[in-house]
XYZ file of N, CA, C and O in Angstrom:
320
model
N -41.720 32.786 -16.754
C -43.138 32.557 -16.782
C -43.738 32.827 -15.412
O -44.951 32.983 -15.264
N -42.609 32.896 -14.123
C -43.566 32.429 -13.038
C -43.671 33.924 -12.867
O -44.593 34.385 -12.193
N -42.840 34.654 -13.400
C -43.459 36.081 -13.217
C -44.708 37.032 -14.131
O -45.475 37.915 -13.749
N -44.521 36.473 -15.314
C -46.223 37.078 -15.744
C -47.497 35.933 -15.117
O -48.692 36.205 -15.232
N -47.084 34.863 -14.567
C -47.865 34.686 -13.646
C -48.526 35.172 -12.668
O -49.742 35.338 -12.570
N -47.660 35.410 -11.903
C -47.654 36.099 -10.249
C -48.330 37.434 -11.189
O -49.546 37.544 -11.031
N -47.758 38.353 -12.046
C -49.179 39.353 -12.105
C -50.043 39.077 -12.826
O -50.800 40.041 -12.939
N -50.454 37.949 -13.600
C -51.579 37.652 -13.989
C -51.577 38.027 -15.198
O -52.658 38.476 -15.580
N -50.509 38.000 -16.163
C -50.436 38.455 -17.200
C -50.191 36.788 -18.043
O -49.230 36.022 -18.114
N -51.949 36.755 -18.716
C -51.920 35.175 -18.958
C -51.195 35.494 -20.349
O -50.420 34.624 -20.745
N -51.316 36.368 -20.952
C -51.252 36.403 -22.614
C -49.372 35.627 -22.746
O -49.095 34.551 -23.276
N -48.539 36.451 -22.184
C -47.083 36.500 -21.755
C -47.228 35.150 -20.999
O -46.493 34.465 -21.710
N -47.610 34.440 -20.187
C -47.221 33.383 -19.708
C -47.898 32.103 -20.764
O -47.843 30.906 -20.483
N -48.431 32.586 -21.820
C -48.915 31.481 -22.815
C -47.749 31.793 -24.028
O -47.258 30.879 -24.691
N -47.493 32.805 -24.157
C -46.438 32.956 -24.992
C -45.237 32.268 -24.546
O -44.512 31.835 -25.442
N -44.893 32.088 -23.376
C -43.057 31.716 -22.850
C -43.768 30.555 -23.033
O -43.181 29.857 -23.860
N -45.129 29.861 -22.481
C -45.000 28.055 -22.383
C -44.879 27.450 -24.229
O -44.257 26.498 -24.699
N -45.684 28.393 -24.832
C -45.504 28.108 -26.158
C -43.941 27.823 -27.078
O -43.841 27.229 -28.152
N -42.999 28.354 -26.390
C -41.411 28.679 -26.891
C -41.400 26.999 -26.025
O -41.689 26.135 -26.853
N -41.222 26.588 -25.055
C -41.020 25.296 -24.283
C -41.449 24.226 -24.815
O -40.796 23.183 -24.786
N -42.968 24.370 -25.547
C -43.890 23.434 -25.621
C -43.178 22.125 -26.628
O -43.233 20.990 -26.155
N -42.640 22.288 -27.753
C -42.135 21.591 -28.717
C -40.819 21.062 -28.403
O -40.218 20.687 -29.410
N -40.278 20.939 -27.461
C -39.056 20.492 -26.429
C -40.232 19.866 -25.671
O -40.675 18.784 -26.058
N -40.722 20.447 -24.689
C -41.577 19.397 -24.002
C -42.379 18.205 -24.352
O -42.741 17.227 -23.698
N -42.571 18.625 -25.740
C -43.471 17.616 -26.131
C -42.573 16.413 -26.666
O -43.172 15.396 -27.016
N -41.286 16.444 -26.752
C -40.377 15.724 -27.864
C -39.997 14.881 -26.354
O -39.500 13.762 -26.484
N -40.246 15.449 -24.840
C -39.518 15.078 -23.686
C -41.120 14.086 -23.241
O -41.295 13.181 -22.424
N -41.561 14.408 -23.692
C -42.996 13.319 -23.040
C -43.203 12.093 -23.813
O -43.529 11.039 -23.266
N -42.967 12.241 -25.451
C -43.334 11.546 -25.724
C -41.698 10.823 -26.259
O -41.923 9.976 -27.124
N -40.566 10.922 -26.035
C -39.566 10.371 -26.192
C -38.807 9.571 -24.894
O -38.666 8.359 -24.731
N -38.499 10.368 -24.287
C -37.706 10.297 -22.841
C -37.327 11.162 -22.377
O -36.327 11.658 -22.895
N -37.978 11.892 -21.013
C -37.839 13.438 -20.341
C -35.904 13.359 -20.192
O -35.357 13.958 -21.118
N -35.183 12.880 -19.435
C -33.860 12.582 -19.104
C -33.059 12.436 -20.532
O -31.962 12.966 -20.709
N -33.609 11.800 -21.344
C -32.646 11.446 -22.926
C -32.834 12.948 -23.200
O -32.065 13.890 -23.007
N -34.121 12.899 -23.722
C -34.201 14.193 -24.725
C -33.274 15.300 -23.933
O -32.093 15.572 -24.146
N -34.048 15.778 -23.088
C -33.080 16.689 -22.283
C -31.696 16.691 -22.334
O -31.262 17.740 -22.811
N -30.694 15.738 -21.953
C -29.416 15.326 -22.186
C -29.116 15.545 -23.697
O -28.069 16.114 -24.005
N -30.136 15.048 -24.820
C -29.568 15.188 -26.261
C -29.379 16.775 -26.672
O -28.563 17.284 -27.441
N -30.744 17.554 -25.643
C -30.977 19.152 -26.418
C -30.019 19.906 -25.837
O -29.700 20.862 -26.542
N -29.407 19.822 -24.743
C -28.134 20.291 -24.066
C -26.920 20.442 -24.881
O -26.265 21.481 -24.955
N -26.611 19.125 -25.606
C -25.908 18.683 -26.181
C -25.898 19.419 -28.011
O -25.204 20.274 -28.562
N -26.836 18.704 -28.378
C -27.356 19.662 -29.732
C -27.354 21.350 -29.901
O -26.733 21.946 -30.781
N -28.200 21.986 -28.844
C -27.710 23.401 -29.044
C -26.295 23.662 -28.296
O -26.109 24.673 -27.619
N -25.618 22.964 -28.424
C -23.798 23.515 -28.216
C -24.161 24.140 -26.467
O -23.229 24.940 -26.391
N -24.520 24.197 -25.801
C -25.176 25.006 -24.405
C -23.553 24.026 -23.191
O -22.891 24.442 -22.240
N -23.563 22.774 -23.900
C -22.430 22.167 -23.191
C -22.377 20.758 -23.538
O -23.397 20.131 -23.823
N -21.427 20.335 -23.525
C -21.081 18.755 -23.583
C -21.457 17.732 -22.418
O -20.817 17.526 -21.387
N -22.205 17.361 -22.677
C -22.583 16.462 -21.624
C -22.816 15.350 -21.522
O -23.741 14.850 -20.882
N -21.350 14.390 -22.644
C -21.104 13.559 -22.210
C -21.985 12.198 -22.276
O -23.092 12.277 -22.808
N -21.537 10.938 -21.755
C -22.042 9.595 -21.874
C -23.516 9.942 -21.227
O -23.717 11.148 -21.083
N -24.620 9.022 -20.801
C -25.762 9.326 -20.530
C -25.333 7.955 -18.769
O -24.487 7.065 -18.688
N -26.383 8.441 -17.714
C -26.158 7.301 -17.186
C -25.972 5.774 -17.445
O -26.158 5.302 -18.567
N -25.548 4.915 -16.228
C -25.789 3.338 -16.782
C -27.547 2.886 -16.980
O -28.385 3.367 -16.218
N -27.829 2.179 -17.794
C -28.908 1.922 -18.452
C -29.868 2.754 -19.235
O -31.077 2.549 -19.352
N -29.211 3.655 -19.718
C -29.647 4.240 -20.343
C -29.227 4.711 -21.749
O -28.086 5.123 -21.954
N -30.324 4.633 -22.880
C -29.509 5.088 -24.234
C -29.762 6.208 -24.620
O -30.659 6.914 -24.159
N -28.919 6.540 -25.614
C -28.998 8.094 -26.036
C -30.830 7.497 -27.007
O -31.553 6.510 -27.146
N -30.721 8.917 -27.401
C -31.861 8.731 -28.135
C -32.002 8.443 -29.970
O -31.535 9.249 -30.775
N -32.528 7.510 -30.275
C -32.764 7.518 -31.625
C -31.988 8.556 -32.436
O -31.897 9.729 -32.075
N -31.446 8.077 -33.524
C -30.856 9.737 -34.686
C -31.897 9.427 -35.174
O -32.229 10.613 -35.170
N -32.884 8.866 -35.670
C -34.061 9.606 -36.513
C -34.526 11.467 -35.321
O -34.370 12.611 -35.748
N -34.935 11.174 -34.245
C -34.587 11.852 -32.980
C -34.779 13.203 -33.259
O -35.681 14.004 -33.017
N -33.042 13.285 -34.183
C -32.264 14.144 -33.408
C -32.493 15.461 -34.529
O -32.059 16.444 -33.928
N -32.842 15.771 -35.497
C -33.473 17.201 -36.280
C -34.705 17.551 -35.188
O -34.703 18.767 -34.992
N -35.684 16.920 -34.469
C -36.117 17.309 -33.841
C -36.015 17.815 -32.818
O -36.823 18.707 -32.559
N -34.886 17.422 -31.723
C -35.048 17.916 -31.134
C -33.516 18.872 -30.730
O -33.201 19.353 -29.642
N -32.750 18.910 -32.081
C -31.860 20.438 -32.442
C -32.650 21.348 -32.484
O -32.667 22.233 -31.629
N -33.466 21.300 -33.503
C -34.438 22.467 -33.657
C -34.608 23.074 -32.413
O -34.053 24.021 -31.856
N -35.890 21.977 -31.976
C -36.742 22.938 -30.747
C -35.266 23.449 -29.769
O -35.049 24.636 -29.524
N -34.388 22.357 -29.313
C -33.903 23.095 -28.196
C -32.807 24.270 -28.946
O -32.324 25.031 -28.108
N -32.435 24.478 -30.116
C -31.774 25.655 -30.752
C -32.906 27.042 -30.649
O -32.632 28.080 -30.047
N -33.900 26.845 -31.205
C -35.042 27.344 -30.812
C -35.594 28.305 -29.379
O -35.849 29.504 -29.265
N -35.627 27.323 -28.538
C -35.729 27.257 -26.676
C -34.291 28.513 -26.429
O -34.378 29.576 -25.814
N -33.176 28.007 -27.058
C -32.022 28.500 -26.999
C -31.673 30.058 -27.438
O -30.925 30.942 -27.018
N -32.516 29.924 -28.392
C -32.435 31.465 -29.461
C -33.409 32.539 -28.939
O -33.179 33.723 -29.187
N -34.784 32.067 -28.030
C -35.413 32.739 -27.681
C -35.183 33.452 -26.442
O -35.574 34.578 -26.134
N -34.305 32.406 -25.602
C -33.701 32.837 -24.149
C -32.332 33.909 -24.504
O -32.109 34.890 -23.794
N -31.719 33.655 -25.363
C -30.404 34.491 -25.947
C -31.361 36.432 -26.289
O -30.962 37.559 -25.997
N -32.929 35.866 -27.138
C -33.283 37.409 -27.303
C -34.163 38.173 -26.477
O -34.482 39.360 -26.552
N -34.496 37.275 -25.675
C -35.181 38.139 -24.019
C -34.329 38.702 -23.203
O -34.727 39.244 -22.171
């Protein structure tokens, strides 16, 4: 993104935030650190394991949501 930025190519830098947005949004309104840790985990990208101390994984109601988006996030970076 930070490069159709830098030339000012808004159309392309609304398109890449749009691929992010539904991960981001699952990270604002869930837990930026959980979610993140769960979508790592969910699209197979790597195992990553227990979460710090005090902290819980996230809800399985959760978790179709945020496989998707980050399989998604995942599938779009695999075809660029």
């Amino acid at each position: 993104m930070r490069a159709a930025i830098q030339r000012k190519d808004w159309r392309e830098a609304e398109r890449i935030r749009e691929i992010f947005l539904p991960l981001e949004s699952l990270r604002n309104s869930i837990s930026p650190i959980r979610v993140l840790h769960h979508a790592v985990g969910a699209a197979g990208i790597a195992a990553t394991g227990p979460l710090l101390p005090l902290l819980d994984a996230v809800e399985p109601q959760h978790d179709p949501a945020i496989r998707a988006a980050a399989v998604a996030l995942l599938d779009a970076d695999r075809a660029s």
